[in-house]
The first five atom37 places (N, CA, C, CB, O) and aatype in JSON, in Angstrom:
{
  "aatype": [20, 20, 20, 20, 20, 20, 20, 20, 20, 20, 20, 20, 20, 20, 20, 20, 20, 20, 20, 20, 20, 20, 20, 20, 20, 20, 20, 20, 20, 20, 20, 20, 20, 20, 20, 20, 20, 20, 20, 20, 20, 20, 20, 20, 20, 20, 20, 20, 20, 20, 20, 20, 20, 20, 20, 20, 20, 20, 20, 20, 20, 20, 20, 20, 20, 20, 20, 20, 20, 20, 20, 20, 20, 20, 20, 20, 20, 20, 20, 20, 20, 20, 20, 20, 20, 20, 20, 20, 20, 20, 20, 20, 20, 20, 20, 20, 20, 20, 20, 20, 20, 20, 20, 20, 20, 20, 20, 20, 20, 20, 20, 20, 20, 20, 20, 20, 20, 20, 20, 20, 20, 20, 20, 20, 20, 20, 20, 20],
  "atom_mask": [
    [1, 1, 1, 1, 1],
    [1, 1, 1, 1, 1],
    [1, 1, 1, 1, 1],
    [1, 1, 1, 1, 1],
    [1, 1, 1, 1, 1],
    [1, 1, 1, 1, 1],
    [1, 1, 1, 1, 1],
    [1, 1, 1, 1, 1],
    [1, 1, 1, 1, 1],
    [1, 1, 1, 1, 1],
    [1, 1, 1, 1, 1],
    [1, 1, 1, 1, 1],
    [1, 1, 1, 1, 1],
    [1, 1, 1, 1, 1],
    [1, 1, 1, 1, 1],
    [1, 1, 1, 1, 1],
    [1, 1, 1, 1, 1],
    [1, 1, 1, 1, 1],
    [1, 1, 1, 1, 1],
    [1, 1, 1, 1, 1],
    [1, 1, 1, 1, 1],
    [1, 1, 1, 1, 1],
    [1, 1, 1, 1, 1],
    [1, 1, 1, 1, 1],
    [1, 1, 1, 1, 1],
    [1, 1, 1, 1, 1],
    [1, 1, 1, 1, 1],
    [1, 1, 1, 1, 1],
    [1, 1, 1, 1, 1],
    [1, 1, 1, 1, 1],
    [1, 1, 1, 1, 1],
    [1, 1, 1, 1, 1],
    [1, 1, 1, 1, 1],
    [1, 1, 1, 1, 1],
    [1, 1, 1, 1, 1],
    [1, 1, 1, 1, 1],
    [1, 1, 1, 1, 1],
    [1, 1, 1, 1, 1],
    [1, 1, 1, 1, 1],
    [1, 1, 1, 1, 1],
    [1, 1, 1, 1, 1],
    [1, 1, 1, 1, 1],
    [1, 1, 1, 1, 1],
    [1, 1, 1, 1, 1],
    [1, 1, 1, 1, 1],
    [1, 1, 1, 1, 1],
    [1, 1, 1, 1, 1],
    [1, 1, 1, 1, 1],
    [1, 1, 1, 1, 1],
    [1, 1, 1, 1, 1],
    [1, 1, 1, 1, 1],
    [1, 1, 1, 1, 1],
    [1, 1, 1, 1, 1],
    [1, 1, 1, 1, 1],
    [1, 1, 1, 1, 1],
    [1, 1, 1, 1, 1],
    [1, 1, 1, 1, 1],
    [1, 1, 1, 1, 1],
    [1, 1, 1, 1, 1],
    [1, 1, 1, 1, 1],
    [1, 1, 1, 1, 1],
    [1, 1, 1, 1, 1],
    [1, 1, 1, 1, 1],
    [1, 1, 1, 1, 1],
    [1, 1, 1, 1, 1],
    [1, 1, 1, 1, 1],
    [1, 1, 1, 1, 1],
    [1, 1, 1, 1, 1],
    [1, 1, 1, 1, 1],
    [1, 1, 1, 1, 1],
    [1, 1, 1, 1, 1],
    [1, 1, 1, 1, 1],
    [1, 1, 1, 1, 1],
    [1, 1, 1, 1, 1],
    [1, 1, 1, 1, 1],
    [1, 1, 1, 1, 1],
    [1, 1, 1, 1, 1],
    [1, 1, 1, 1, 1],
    [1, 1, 1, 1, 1],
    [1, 1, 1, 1, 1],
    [1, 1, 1, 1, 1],
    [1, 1, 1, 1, 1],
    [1, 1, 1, 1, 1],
    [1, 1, 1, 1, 1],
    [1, 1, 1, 1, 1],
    [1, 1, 1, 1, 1],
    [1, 1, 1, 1, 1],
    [1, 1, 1, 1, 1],
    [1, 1, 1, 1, 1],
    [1, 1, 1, 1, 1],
    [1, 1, 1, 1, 1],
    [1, 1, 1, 1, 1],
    [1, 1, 1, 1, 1],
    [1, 1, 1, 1, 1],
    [1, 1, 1, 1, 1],
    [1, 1, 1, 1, 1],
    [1, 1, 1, 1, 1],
    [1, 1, 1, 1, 1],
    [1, 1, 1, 1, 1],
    [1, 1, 1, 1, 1],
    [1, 1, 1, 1, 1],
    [1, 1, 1, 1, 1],
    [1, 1, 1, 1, 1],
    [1, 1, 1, 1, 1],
    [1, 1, 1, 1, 1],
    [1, 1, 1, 1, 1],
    [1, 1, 1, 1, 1],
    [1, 1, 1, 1, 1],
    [1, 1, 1, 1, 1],
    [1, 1, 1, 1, 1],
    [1, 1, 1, 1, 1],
    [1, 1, 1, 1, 1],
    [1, 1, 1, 1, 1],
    [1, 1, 1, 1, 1],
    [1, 1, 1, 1, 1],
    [1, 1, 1, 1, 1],
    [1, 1, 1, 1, 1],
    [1, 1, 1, 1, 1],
    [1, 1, 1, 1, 1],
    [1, 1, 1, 1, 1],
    [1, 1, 1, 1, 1],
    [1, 1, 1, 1, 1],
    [1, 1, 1, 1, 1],
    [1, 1, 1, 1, 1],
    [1, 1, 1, 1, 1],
    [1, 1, 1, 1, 1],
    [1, 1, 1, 1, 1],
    [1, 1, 1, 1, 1]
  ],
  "atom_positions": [
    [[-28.46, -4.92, 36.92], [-27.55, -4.57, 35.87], [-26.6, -5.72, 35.58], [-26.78, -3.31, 36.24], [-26.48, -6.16, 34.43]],
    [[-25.76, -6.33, 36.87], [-25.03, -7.78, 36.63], [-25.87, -8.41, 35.38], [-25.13, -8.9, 38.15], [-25.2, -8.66, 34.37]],
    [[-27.48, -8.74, 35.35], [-27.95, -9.97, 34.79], [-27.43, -9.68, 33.38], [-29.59, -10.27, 34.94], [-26.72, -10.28, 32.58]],
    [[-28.3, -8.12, 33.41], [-28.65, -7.46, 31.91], [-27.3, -7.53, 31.11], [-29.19, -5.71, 31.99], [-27.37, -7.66, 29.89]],
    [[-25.96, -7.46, 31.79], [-24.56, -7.3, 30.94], [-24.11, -9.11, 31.31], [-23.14, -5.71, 31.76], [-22.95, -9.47, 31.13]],
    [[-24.78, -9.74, 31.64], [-23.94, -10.99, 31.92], [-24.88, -11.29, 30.47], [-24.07, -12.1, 33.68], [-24.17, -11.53, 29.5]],
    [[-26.18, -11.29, 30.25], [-26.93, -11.59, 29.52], [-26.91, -10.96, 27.73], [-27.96, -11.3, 30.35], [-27.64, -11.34, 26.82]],
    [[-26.0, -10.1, 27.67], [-25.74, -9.35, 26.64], [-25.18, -10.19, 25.58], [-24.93, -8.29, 27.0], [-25.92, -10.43, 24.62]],
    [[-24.06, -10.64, 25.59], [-23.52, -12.3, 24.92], [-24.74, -12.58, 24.2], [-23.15, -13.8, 26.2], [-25.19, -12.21, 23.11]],
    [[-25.06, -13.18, 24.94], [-26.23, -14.32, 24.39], [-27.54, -13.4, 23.65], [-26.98, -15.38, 25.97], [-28.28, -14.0, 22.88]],
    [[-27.76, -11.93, 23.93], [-28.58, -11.12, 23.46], [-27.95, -11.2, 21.57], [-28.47, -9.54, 24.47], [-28.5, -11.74, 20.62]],
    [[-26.87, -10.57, 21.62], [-26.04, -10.65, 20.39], [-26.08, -11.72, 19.64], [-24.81, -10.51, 20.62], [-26.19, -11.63, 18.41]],
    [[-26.0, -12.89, 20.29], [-25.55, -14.09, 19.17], [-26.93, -14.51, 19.09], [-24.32, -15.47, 19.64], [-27.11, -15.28, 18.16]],
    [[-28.04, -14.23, 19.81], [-29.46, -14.74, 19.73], [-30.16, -13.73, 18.18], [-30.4, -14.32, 21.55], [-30.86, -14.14, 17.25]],
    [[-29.66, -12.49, 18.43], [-30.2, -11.72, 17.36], [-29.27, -11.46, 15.9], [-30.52, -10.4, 18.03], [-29.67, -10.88, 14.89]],
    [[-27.92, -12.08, 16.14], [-27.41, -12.41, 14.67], [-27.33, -13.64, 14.07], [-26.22, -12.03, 14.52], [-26.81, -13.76, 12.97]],
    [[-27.81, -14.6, 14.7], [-28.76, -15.88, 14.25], [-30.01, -15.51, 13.65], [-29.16, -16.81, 15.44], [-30.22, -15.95, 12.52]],
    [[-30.92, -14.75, 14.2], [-32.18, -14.51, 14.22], [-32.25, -14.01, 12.48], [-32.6, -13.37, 15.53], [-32.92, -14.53, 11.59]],
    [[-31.35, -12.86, 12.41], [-31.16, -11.95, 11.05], [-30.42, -12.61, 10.64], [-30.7, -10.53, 10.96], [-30.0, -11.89, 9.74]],
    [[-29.52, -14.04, 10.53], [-28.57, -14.71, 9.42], [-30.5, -15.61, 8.87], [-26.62, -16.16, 10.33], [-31.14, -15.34, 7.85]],
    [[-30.83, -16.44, 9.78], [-31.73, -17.31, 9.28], [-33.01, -16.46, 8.89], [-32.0, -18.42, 10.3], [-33.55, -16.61, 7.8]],
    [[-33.46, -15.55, 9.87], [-34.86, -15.14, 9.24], [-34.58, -13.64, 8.8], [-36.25, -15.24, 10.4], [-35.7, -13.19, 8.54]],
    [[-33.83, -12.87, 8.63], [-33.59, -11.61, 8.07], [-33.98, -10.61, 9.48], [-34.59, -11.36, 6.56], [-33.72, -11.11, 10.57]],
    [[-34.56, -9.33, 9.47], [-34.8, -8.41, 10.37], [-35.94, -8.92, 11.42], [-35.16, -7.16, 9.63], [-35.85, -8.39, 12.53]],
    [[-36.87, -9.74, 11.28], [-37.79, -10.35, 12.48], [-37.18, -11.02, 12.91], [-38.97, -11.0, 12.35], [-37.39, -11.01, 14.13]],
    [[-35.75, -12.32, 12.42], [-35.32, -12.67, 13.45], [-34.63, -11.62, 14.3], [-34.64, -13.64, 13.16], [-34.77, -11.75, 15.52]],
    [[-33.96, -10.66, 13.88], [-33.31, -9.54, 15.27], [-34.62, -10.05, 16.08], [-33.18, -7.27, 14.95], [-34.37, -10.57, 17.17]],
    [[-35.89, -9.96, 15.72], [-36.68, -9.11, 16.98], [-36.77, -10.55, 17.78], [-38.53, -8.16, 16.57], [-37.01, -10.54, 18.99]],
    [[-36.58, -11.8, 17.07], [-37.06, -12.9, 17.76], [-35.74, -13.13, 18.63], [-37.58, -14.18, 16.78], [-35.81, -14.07, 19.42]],
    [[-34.86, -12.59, 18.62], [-33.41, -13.19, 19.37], [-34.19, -11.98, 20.26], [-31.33, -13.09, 18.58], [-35.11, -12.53, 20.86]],
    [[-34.16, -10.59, 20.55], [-34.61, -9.66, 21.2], [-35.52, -10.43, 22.15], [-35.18, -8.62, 20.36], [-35.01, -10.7, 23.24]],
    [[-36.45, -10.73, 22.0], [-37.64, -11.3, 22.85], [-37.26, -12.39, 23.42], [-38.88, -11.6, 22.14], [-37.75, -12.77, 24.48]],
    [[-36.21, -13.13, 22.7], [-35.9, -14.78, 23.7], [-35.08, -14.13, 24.93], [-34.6, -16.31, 22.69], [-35.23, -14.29, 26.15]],
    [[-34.08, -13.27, 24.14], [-33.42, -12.57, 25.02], [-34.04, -12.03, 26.81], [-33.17, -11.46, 24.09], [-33.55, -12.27, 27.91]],
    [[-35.35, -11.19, 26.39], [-36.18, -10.65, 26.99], [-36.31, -11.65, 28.2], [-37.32, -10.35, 26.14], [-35.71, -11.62, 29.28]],
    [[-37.28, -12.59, 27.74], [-37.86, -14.34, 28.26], [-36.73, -14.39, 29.21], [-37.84, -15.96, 26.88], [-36.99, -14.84, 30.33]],
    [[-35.18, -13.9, 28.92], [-34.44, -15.08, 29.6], [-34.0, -14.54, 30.94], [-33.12, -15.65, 28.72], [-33.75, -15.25, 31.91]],
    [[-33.88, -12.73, 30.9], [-33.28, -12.16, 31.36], [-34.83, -11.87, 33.06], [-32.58, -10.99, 30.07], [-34.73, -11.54, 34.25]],
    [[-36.04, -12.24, 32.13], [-37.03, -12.08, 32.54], [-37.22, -13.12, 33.86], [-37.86, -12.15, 31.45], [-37.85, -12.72, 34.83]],
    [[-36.33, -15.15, 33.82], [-36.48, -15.3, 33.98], [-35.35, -15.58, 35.52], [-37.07, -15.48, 33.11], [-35.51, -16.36, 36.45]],
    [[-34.29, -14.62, 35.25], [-33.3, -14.42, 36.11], [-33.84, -13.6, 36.89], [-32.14, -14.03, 35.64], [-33.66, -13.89, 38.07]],
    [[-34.62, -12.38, 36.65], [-35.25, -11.59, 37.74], [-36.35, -12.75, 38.53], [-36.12, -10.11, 37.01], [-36.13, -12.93, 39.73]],
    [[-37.11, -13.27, 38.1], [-37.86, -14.24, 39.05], [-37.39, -14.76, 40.18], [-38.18, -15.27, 38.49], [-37.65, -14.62, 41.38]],
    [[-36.27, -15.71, 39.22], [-35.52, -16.42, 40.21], [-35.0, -15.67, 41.59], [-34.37, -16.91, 39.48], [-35.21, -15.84, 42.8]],
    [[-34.33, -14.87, 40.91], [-33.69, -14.13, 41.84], [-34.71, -13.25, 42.96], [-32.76, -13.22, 40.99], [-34.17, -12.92, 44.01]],
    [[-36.22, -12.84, 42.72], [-36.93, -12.56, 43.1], [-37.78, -13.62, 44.19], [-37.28, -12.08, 42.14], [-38.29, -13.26, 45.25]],
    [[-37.79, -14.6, 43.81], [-38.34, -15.5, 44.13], [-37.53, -16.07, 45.8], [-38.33, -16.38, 42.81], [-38.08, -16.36, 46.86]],
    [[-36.01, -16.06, 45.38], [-35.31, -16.03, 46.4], [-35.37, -15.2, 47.66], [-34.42, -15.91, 45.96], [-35.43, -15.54, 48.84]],
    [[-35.31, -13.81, 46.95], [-35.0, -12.83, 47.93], [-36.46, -12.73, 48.81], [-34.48, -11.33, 47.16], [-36.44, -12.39, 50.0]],
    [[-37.64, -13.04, 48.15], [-38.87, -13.48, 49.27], [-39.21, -14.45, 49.55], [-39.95, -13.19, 49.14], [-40.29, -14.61, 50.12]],
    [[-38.55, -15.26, 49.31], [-38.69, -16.66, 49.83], [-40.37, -17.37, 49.36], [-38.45, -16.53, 51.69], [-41.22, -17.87, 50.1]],
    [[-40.38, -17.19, 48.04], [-41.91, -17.25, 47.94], [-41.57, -17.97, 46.23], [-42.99, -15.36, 48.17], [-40.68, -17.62, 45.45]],
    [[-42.81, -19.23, 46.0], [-42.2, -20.34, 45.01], [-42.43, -19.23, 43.7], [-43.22, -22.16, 44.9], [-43.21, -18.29, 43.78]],
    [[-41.7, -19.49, 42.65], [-41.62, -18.72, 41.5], [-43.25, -19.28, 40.71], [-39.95, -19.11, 40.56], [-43.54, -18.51, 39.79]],
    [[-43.71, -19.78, 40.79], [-44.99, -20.36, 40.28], [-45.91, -19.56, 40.95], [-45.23, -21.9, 40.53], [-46.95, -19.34, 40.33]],
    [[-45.79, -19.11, 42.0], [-46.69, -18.13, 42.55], [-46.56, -16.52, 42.9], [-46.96, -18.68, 43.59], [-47.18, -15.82, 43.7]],
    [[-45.39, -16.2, 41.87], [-44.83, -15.33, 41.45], [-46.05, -14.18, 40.04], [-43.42, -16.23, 40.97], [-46.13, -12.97, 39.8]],
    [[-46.75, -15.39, 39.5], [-47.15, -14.76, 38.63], [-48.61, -15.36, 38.19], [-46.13, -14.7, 37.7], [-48.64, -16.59, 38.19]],
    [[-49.75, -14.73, 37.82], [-50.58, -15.36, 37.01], [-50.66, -15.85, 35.79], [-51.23, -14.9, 37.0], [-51.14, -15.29, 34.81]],
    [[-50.04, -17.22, 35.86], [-49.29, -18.25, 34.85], [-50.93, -17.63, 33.75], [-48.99, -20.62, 35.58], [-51.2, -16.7, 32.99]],
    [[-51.54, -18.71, 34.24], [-53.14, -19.38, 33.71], [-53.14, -18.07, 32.43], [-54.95, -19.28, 35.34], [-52.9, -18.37, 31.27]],
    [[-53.46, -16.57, 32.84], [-53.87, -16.06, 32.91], [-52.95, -15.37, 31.66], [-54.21, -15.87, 34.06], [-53.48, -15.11, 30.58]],
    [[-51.58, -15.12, 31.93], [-50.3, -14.7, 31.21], [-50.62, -15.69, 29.97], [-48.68, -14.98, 32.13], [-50.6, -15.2, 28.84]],
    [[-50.97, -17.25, 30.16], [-50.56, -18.12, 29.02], [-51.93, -17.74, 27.79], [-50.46, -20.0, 29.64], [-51.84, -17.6, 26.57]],
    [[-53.14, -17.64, 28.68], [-53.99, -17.21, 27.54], [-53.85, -16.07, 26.77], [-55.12, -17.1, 27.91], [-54.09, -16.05, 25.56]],
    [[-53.34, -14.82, 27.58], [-52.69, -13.45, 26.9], [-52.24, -14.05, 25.93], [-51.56, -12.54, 27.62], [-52.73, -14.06, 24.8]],
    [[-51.03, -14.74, 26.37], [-50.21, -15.13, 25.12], [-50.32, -15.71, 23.55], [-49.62, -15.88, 25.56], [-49.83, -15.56, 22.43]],
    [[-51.49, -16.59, 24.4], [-52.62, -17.26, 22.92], [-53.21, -16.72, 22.25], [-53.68, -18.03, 23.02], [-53.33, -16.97, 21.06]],
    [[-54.07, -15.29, 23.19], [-54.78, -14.33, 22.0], [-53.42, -13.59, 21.05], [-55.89, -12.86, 22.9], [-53.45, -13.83, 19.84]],
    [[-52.7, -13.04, 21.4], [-51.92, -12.37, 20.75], [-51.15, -13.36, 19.55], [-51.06, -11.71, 21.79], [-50.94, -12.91, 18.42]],
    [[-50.88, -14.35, 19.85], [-50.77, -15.68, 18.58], [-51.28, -15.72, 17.77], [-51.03, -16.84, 18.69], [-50.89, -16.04, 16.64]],
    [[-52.45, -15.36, 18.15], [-53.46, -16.18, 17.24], [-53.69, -14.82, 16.78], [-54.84, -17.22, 17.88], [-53.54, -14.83, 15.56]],
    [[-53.97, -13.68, 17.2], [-54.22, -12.5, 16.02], [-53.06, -11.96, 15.46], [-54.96, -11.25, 16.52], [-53.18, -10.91, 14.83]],
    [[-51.82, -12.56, 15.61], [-50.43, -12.61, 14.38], [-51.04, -13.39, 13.52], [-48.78, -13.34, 14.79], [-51.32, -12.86, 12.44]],
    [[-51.41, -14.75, 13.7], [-51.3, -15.38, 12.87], [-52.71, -15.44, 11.92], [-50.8, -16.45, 13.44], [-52.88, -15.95, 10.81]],
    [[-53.44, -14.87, 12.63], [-54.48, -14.01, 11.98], [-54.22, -13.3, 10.54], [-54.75, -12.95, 12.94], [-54.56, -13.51, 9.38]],
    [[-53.47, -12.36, 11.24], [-53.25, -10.79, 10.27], [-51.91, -11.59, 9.46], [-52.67, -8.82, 11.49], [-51.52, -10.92, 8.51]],
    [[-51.34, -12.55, 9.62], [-50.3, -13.29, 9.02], [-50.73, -14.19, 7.48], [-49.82, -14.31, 10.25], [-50.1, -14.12, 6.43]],
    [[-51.82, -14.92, 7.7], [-52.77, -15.66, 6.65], [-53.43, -14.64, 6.3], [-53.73, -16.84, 7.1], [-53.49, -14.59, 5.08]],
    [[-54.09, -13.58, 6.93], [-54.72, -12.28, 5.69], [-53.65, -11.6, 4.83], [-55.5, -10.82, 6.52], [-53.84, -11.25, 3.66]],
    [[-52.76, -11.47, 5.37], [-51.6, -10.58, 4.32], [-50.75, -11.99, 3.05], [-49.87, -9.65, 5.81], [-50.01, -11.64, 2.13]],
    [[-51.13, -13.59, 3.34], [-50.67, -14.19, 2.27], [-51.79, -14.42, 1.65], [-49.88, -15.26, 2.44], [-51.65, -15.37, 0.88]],
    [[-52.81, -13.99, 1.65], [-54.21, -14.11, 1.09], [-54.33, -12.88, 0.51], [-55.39, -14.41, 2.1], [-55.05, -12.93, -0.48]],
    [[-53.98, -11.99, 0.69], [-54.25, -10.39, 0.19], [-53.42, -9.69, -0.96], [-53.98, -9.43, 1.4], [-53.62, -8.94, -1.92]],
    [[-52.23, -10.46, -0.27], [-50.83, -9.71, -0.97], [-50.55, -8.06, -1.0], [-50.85, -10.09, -2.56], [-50.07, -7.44, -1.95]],
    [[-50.83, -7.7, -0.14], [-51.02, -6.42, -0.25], [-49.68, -5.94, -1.1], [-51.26, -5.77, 1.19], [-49.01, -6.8, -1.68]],
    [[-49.26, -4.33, -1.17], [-47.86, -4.24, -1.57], [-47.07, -3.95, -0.12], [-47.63, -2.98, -2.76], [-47.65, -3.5, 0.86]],
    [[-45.88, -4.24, -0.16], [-44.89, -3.8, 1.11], [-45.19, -2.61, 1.93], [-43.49, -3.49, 0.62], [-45.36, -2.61, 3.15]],
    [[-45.24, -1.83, 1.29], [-45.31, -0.58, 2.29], [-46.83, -0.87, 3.16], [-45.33, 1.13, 1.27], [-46.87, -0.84, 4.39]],
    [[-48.12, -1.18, 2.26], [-49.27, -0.68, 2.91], [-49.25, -2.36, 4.12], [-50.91, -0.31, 1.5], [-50.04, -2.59, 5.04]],
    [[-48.4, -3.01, 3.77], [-48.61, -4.81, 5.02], [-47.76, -3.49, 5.9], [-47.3, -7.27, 4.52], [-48.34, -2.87, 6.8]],
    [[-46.24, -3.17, 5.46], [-45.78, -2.31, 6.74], [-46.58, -1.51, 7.49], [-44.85, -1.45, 6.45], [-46.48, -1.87, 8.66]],
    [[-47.4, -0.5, 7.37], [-48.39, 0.48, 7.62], [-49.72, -0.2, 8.61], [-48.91, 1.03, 6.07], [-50.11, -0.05, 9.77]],
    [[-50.16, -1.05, 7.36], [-51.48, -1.57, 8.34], [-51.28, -2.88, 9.16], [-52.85, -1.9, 7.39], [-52.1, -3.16, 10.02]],
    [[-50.46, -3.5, 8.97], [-49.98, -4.97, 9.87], [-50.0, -4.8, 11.09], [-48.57, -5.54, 9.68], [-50.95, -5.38, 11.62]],
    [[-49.28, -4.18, 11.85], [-49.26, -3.83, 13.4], [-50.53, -3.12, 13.73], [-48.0, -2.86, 13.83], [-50.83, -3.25, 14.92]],
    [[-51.33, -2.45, 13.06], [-52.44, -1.87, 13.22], [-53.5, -2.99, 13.3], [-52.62, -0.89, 12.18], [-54.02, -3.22, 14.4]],
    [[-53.85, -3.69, 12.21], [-54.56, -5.22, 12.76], [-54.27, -6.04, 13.38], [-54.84, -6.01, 12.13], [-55.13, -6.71, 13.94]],
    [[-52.49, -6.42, 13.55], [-52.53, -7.13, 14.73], [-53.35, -6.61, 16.26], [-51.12, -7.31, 14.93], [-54.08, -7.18, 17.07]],
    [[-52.86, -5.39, 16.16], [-53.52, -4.2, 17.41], [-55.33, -4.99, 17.7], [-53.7, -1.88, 16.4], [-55.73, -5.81, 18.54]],
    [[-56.13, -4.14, 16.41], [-57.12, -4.73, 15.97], [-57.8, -5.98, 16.54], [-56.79, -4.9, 14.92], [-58.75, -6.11, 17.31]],
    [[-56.96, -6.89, 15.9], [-57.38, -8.61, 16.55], [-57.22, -8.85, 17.79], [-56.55, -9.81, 16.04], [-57.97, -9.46, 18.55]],
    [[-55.7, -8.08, 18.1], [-56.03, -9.02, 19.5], [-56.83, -8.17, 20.35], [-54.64, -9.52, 20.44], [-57.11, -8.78, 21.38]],
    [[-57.31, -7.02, 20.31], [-57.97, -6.21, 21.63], [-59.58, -6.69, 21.04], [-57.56, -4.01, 21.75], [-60.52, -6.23, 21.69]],
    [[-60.05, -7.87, 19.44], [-61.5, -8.13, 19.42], [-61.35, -9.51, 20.11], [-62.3, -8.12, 17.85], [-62.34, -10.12, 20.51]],
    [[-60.28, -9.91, 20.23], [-60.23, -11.54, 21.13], [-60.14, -11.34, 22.19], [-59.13, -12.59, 20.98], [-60.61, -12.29, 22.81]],
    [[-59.58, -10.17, 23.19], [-59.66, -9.7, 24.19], [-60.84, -9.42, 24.96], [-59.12, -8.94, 24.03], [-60.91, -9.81, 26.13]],
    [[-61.61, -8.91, 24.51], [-63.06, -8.31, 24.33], [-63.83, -9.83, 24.06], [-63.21, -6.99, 22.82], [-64.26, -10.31, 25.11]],
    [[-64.01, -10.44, 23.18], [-64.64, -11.36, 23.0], [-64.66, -12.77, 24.3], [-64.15, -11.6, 21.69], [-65.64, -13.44, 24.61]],
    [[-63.36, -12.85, 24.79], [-63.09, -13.42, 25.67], [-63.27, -13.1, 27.0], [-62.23, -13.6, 25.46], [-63.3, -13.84, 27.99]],
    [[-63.4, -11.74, 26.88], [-63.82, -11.06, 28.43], [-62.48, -10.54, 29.25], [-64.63, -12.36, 29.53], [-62.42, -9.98, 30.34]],
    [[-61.28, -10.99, 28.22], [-60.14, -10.3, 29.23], [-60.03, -9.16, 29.3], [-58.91, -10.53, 29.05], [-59.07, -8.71, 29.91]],
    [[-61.05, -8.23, 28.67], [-60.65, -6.75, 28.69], [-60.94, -6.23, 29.87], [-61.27, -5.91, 27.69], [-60.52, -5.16, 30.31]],
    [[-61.94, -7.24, 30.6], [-62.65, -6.66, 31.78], [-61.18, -7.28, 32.75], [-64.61, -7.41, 32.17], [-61.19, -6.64, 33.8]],
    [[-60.65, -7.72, 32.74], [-59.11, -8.11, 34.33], [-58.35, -7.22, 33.49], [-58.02, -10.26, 34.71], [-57.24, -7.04, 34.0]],
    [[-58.5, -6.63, 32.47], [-57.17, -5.43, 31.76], [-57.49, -4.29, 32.83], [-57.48, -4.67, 29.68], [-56.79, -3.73, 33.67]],
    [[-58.61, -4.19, 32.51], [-59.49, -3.08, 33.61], [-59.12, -2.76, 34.87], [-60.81, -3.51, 33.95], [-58.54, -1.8, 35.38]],
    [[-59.68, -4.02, 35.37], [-59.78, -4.47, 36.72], [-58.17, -3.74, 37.24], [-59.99, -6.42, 36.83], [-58.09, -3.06, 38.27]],
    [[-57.25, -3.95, 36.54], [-55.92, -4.1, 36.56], [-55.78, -2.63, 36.68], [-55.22, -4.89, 35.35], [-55.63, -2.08, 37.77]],
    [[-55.82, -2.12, 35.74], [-55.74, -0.52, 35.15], [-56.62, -0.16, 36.42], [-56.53, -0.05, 33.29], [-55.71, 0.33, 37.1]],
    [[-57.52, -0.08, 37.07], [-58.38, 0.53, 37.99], [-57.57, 0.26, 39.66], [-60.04, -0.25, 37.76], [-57.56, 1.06, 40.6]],
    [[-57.16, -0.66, 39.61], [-56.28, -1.24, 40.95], [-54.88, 0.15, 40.67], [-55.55, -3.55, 40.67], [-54.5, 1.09, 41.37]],
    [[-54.53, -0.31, 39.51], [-52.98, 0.74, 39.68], [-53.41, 1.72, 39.35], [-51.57, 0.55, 38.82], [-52.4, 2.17, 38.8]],
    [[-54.35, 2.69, 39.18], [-54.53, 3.93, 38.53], [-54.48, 4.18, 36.82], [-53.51, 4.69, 39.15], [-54.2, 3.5, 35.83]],
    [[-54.84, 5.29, 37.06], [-54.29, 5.71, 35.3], [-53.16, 5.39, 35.09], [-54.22, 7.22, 34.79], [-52.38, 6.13, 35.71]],
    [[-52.48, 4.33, 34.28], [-51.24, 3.96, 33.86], [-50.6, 5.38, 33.24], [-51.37, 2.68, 32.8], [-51.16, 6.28, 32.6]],
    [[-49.22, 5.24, 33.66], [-48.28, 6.6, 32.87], [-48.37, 7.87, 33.81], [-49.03, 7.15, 31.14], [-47.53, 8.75, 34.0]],
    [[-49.87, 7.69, 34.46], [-49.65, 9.22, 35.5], [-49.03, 9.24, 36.68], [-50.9, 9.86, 36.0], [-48.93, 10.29, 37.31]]
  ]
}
């Protein structure tokens, strides 16, 4: 709780930058740096309390390609909607639905669906 309210400041001025320069996605982009940062105080601090290097804290390799598919099917569904023009409401409606879309066919295509699995089968039915 210390991090999360020491970290609040900087949550605020990250997401009324975000909405002065980019309108309502920046909120979400100050939100997520926010996320990243607060994300990276638990490590640390994790990392400490087991005495174990923060690099081996996590499956970097593995996290960084996640990260690439999901990029790349924004920026996917990002160049189809300035190619399409759809109207506002139906990009609102179906946008998150093809991002969805893309990244679980790059997922699949790549074979990460099978360590999503793997994952999901180690911890159980997620949510139960």
């Amino acid at each position: 709780m210390r991090y999360e309210a020491a970290i609040l400041p900087f949550a605020l001025l990250t997401s009324l930058a975000g909405v002065w320069y980019y309108g309502l996605p920046g909120a979400a982009i100050g939100s997520v740096l926010t996320t990243f940062v607060v994300y990276v105080f638990f490590l640390r601090r994790l990392s400490q309390v087991m005495s174990i290097p923060i690099a081996k804290l996590q499956d970097w390799k593995n996290l960084g390609l996640i990260l690439v598919a999901s990029v790349l099917a924004a920026m996917l569904v990002r160049l189809s909607v300035d190619l399409l023009q759809p109207p506002v409401p139906v990009a609102a409606l179906v946008g998150p639905a093809a991002v969805l879309v893309c990244y679980a066919a790059m997922l699949f295509v790549t074979g990460y669906y099978r360590t999503l699995a793997e994952v999901r089968r180690e911890w159980g039915v997620l949510g139960a």
